[in-house]
PDB file of C-alpha atoms in Angstrom:
ATOM      1  CA  MET A   1       5.419  12.394 -64.388  1.00 51.00           C
ATOM      2  CA  SER A   2       9.042  13.436 -64.947  1.00 51.00           C
ATOM      3  CA  SER A   3      11.712  10.811 -64.419  1.00 47.00           C
ATOM      4  CA  ALA A   4      13.265  12.829 -61.556  1.00 47.00           C
ATOM      5  CA  ARG A   5       9.919  13.059 -59.770  1.00 43.00           C
ATOM      6  CA  GLY A   6       9.223   9.368 -60.409  1.00 46.00           C
ATOM      7  CA  PHE A   7      12.645   8.515 -58.991  1.00 37.00           C
ATOM      8  CA  ARG A   8      11.888  10.545 -55.801  1.00 41.00           C
ATOM      9  CA  VAL A   9       8.552   8.750 -55.377  1.00 39.00           C
ATOM     10  CA  CYS A  10      10.254   5.338 -55.774  1.00 39.00           C
ATOM     11  CA  VAL A  11      12.984   6.282 -53.283  1.00 37.00           C
ATOM     12  CA  THR A  12      10.375   7.543 -50.793  1.00 39.00           C
ATOM     13  CA  LEU A  13       8.324   4.349 -51.113  1.00 36.00           C
ATOM     14  CA  GLY A  14      11.473   2.249 -50.737  1.00 43.00           C
ATOM     15  CA  VAL A  15      12.480   4.074 -47.546  1.00 37.00           C
ATOM     16  CA  LEU A  16       8.957   3.659 -46.136  1.00 36.00           C
ATOM     17  CA  ALA A  17       9.051  -0.069 -46.902  1.00 41.00           C
ATOM     18  CA  ILE A  18      12.361  -0.408 -45.067  1.00 37.00           C
ATOM     19  CA  VAL A  19      11.168   1.614 -42.059  1.00 39.00           C
ATOM     20  CA  LEU A  20       7.694   0.084 -41.821  1.00 41.00           C
ATOM     21  CA  GLY A  21       8.671  -3.449 -42.817  1.00 45.00           C
ATOM     22  CA  PRO A  22      10.219  -4.488 -39.466  1.00 45.00           C
ATOM     23  CA  ALA A  23       7.314  -3.006 -37.457  1.00 44.00           C
ATOM     24  CA  THR A  24       4.808  -4.929 -39.563  1.00 43.00           C
ATOM     25  CA  SER A  25       6.773  -8.182 -39.111  1.00 46.00           C
ATOM     26  CA  THR A  26       6.915  -7.659 -35.346  1.00 47.00           C
ATOM     27  CA  GLN A  27       3.192  -6.988 -35.160  1.00 48.00           C
ATOM     28  CA  ALA A  28       2.438 -10.067 -37.231  1.00 51.00           C
ATOM     29  CA  ALA A  29       4.517 -12.182 -34.823  1.00 65.00           C
ATOM     30  CA  ALA A  30       2.477 -10.984 -31.823  1.00 78.00           C
ATOM     31  CA  HIS A  31      -0.944 -12.363 -30.983  1.00 94.00           C
ATOM     32  CA  CYS A  32      -2.893  -9.583 -29.258  1.00 96.00           C
ATOM     33  CA  THR A  33      -6.136 -10.106 -27.391  1.00 96.00           C
ATOM     34  CA  SER A  34      -8.573  -7.788 -25.616  1.00 98.00           C
ATOM     35  CA  VAL A  35      -8.923  -8.041 -21.850  1.00 98.00           C
ATOM     36  CA  SER A  36     -11.333  -6.551 -19.322  1.00 98.00           C
ATOM     37  CA  GLY A  37     -12.278  -6.945 -15.693  1.00 98.00           C
ATOM     38  CA  SER A  38     -11.916  -5.231 -12.333  1.00 98.00           C
ATOM     39  CA  TYR A  39      -9.635  -5.010  -9.351  1.00 98.00           C
ATOM     40  CA  VAL A  40      -9.749  -4.022  -5.702  1.00 98.00           C
ATOM     41  CA  GLU A  41      -6.708  -2.350  -4.184  1.00 97.00           C
ATOM     42  CA  ARG A  42      -5.563  -1.226  -0.774  1.00 96.00           C
ATOM     43  CA  PRO A  43      -2.642   0.895   0.378  1.00 95.00           C
ATOM     44  CA  VAL A  44       0.318  -0.724   2.138  1.00 94.00           C
ATOM     45  CA  THR A  45       2.574   1.213   4.491  1.00 87.00           C
ATOM     46  CA  GLY A  46       5.392   0.394   6.869  1.00 89.00           C
ATOM     47  CA  PRO A  47       8.778  -1.227   6.371  1.00 91.00           C
ATOM     48  CA  SER A  48       7.598  -3.524   3.549  1.00 90.00           C
ATOM     49  CA  CYS A  49       6.791  -0.448   1.406  1.00 95.00           C
ATOM     50  CA  THR A  50       9.919   0.550  -0.533  1.00 94.00           C
ATOM     51  CA  SER A  51       8.305   3.446  -2.408  1.00 96.00           C
ATOM     52  CA  PRO A  52      10.379   6.644  -2.502  1.00 96.00           C
ATOM     53  CA  VAL A  53       7.136   8.587  -1.867  1.00 95.00           C
ATOM     54  CA  GLY A  54       5.769   6.236   0.825  1.00 92.00           C
ATOM     55  CA  LEU A  55       2.833   4.683  -1.049  1.00 92.00           C
ATOM     56  CA  CYS A  56       2.571   1.015  -1.968  1.00 96.00           C
ATOM     57  CA  ILE A  57      -0.513  -0.986  -2.958  1.00 96.00           C
ATOM     58  CA  GLU A  58      -1.747  -4.549  -3.047  1.00 97.00           C
ATOM     59  CA  ALA A  59      -4.526  -5.481  -5.460  1.00 98.00           C
ATOM     60  CA  THR A  60      -6.643  -8.432  -6.485  1.00 98.00           C
ATOM     61  CA  TYR A  61      -7.514  -8.604 -10.196  1.00 98.00           C
ATOM     62  CA  ARG A  62     -10.563 -10.442 -11.544  1.00 98.00           C
ATOM     63  CA  GLY A  63     -11.672 -11.002 -15.129  1.00 98.00           C
ATOM     64  CA  ASP A  64      -9.559 -11.774 -18.186  1.00 98.00           C
ATOM     65  CA  ILE A  65      -6.500 -11.047 -16.038  1.00 98.00           C
ATOM     66  CA  SER A  66      -6.740 -12.572 -12.580  1.00 98.00           C
ATOM     67  CA  GLY A  67      -4.259 -12.647  -9.733  1.00 98.00           C
ATOM     68  CA  THR A  68      -2.576 -10.494  -7.135  1.00 98.00           C
ATOM     69  CA  ALA A  69      -0.579  -7.346  -7.733  1.00 98.00           C
ATOM     70  CA  GLU A  70       1.925  -5.326  -5.768  1.00 98.00           C
ATOM     71  CA  GLY A  71       2.966  -1.810  -6.654  1.00 97.00           C
ATOM     72  CA  ARG A  72       5.077   1.029  -5.380  1.00 97.00           C
ATOM     73  CA  ALA A  73       4.578   4.648  -6.348  1.00 97.00           C
ATOM     74  CA  THR A  74       7.736   6.159  -7.835  1.00 98.00           C
ATOM     75  CA  ALA A  75       6.401   9.734  -8.010  1.00 98.00           C
ATOM     76  CA  ILE A  76       3.389  11.799  -6.983  1.00 97.00           C
ATOM     77  CA  VAL A  77       3.361  15.196  -8.671  1.00 97.00           C
ATOM     78  CA  PRO A  78       0.958  18.041  -7.934  1.00 97.00           C
ATOM     79  CA  THR A  79       0.092  20.411 -10.776  1.00 96.00           C
ATOM     80  CA  ALA A  80      -0.655  24.121 -10.848  1.00 97.00           C
ATOM     81  CA  ASP A  81      -4.360  23.159 -10.656  1.00 97.00           C
ATOM     82  CA  THR A  82      -4.071  20.746  -7.697  1.00 97.00           C
ATOM     83  CA  PRO A  83      -5.207  23.361  -5.115  1.00 97.00           C
ATOM     84  CA  THR A  84      -8.477  23.754  -7.066  1.00 96.00           C
ATOM     85  CA  THR A  85      -9.053  20.206  -8.376  1.00 96.00           C
ATOM     86  CA  THR A  86      -7.191  18.035  -5.783  1.00 96.00           C
ATOM     87  CA  VAL A  87      -5.875  16.063  -8.807  1.00 97.00           C
ATOM     88  CA  GLN A  88      -2.252  14.873  -8.728  1.00 97.00           C
ATOM     89  CA  LEU A  89      -0.246  12.806 -11.216  1.00 98.00           C
ATOM     90  CA  PHE A  90       1.519   9.559 -10.320  1.00 97.00           C
ATOM     91  CA  THR A  91       3.852   6.898 -11.674  1.00 98.00           C
ATOM     92  CA  SER A  92       4.472   3.465 -10.204  1.00 98.00           C
ATOM     93  CA  ASP A  93       6.048   0.082 -10.840  1.00 98.00           C
ATOM     94  CA  SER A  94       3.848  -2.995 -10.396  1.00 98.00           C
ATOM     95  CA  THR A  95       4.010  -6.752 -10.692  1.00 98.00           C
ATOM     96  CA  LEU A  96       0.899  -8.846 -11.230  1.00 98.00           C
ATOM     97  CA  THR A  97       1.222 -12.570 -10.546  1.00 98.00           C
ATOM     98  CA  GLY A  98      -1.597 -14.611 -11.989  1.00 97.00           C
ATOM     99  CA  ARG A  99      -3.230 -15.810 -15.158  1.00 97.00           C
ATOM    100  CA  THR A 100      -4.417 -14.415 -18.464  1.00 96.00           C
ATOM    101  CA  ARG A 101      -5.734 -16.356 -21.455  1.00 93.00           C
ATOM    102  CA  GLY A 102      -4.721 -19.678 -19.874  1.00 94.00           C
ATOM    103  CA  ARG A 103      -1.109 -18.646 -19.251  1.00 96.00           C
ATOM    104  CA  THR A 104       0.399 -18.109 -15.799  1.00 97.00           C
ATOM    105  CA  GLY A 105       3.322 -16.007 -14.628  1.00 98.00           C
ATOM    106  CA  THR A 106       4.069 -12.467 -13.586  1.00 98.00           C
ATOM    107  CA  LEU A 107       3.373  -9.313 -15.617  1.00 98.00           C
ATOM    108  CA  LEU A 108       5.789  -6.389 -15.233  1.00 98.00           C
ATOM    109  CA  ILE A 109       3.901  -3.090 -15.402  1.00 98.00           C
ATOM    110  CA  LYS A 110       4.736   0.641 -15.511  1.00 98.00           C
ATOM    111  CA  ASN A 111       1.807   2.788 -14.376  1.00 98.00           C
ATOM    112  CA  ALA A 112       1.059   6.444 -15.071  1.00 98.00           C
ATOM    113  CA  GLY A 113      -2.115   8.233 -14.093  1.00 98.00           C
ATOM    114  CA  ALA A 114      -3.971  10.863 -12.160  1.00 98.00           C
ATOM    115  CA  PHE A 115      -6.034  10.751  -8.979  1.00 96.00           C
ATOM    116  CA  ALA A 116      -8.184  13.160  -6.997  1.00 96.00           C
ATOM    117  CA  SER A 117      -7.455  13.246  -3.270  1.00 92.00           C
ATOM    118  CA  GLY A 118     -10.813  14.954  -2.705  1.00 91.00           C
ATOM    119  CA  GLY A 119     -14.372  14.103  -3.631  1.00 90.00           C
ATOM    120  CA  ASP A 120     -14.970  10.451  -4.498  1.00 91.00           C
ATOM    121  CA  GLY A 121     -11.230   9.781  -5.042  1.00 94.00           C
ATOM    122  CA  SER A 122     -11.517   9.348  -8.813  1.00 97.00           C
ATOM    123  CA  ILE A 123      -8.497   7.703 -10.445  1.00 97.00           C
ATOM    124  CA  VAL A 124      -7.404   6.915 -14.013  1.00 98.00           C
ATOM    125  CA  ASP A 125      -4.410   4.694 -14.682  1.00 98.00           C
ATOM    126  CA  LEU A 126      -2.563   3.632 -17.839  1.00 98.00           C
ATOM    127  CA  GLN A 127      -0.808   0.335 -17.084  1.00 98.00           C
ATOM    128  CA  THR A 128       1.873  -0.401 -19.683  1.00 98.00           C
ATOM    129  CA  ILE A 129       2.894  -4.073 -19.678  1.00 98.00           C
ATOM    130  CA  THR A 130       6.646  -4.138 -20.331  1.00 97.00           C
ATOM    131  CA  GLY A 131       7.273  -7.891 -20.026  1.00 96.00           C
ATOM    132  CA  GLY A 132       6.701 -10.883 -17.856  1.00 97.00           C
ATOM    133  CA  THR A 133       8.002 -14.126 -16.400  1.00 97.00           C
ATOM    134  CA  GLY A 134       6.953 -17.752 -16.605  1.00 97.00           C
ATOM    135  CA  TYR A 135       4.441 -18.429 -19.366  1.00 96.00           C
ATOM    136  CA  LEU A 136       3.919 -14.652 -19.588  1.00 97.00           C
ATOM    137  CA  ALA A 137       7.560 -13.950 -20.555  1.00 96.00           C
ATOM    138  CA  GLY A 138       7.769 -11.406 -23.376  1.00 95.00           C
ATOM    139  CA  VAL A 139       4.159 -10.250 -22.996  1.00 97.00           C
ATOM    140  CA  THR A 140       3.459  -6.572 -23.804  1.00 97.00           C
ATOM    141  CA  GLY A 141       0.334  -4.451 -23.932  1.00 98.00           C
ATOM    142  CA  ALA A 142      -1.596  -1.707 -22.207  1.00 98.00           C
ATOM    143  CA  ILE A 143      -4.472  -1.638 -19.754  1.00 98.00           C
ATOM    144  CA  ARG A 144      -6.599   1.414 -19.045  1.00 98.00           C
ATOM    145  CA  ALA A 145      -8.280   1.556 -15.645  1.00 98.00           C
ATOM    146  CA  GLN A 146     -10.674   3.938 -13.972  1.00 98.00           C
ATOM    147  CA  GLY A 147     -12.340   3.920 -10.612  1.00 98.00           C
ATOM    148  CA  THR A 148     -11.823   5.300  -7.126  1.00 97.00           C
ATOM    149  CA  PHE A 149      -8.991   5.214  -4.598  1.00 94.00           C
ATOM    150  CA  SER A 150      -8.628   6.810  -1.188  1.00 90.00           C
ATOM    151  CA  PHE A 151      -6.111   6.587   1.594  1.00 83.00           C
ATOM    152  CA  PRO A 152      -6.413   4.538   3.800  1.00 86.00           C
ATOM    153  CA  GLY A 153      -9.592   2.937   2.435  1.00 90.00           C
ATOM    154  CA  GLY A 154      -8.282   1.709  -0.920  1.00 93.00           C
ATOM    155  CA  GLY A 155     -10.499   1.475  -3.969  1.00 96.00           C
ATOM    156  CA  ARG A 156     -12.037  -0.336  -6.903  1.00 98.00           C
ATOM    157  CA  SER A 157     -11.416   0.056 -10.622  1.00 98.00           C
ATOM    158  CA  ARG A 158     -12.550  -1.444 -13.932  1.00 98.00           C
ATOM    159  CA  TYR A 159      -9.977  -2.175 -16.610  1.00 98.00           C
ATOM    160  CA  THR A 160      -9.931  -2.765 -20.343  1.00 98.00           C
ATOM    161  CA  GLY A 161      -7.007  -3.158 -22.699  1.00 98.00           C
ATOM    162  CA  THR A 162      -4.858  -5.406 -24.853  1.00 97.00           C
ATOM    163  CA  VAL A 163      -2.328  -8.099 -24.004  1.00 97.00           C
ATOM    164  CA  CYS A 164       0.090  -9.228 -26.740  1.00 97.00           C
ATOM    165  CA  PHE A 165       1.845 -12.601 -26.661  1.00 95.00           C
ATOM    166  CA  HIS A 166       5.092 -12.848 -28.652  1.00 89.00           C
TER     167      HIS A 166
END
């Protein structure tokens, strides 16, 4: 190997170590654990619903994460295929007050997913945990949920994911 090429390899490896080093340290500081369970949710309307699109939910979680959740849809977006599939996309902000892995507090969650307003009301939801309060302060992670949801009946979903304590 020529000295110029060897120098480029060393510089590249050095840059990678600098870039990847902090991410590895952060990951080592976090203790991540798998979670799973289910929840039941129902729509909430009226003056207590502050959603810009008029849809709020209340939910009860059971399993590795247990407690009550409140959420408000921030957007519901039809796609070019919605007339054929009845599937629309959504985002929402949620708080889940309860317990996971022996710790209590409130999880702060950003949701993004898709639901079918026809058929069985299938829904998929990626719940990104952005932080928390109490003994859940600083928690991060992601929960994937799938199930059914209809208006005004509500729905049931199963979840699985990872919660990371920092």
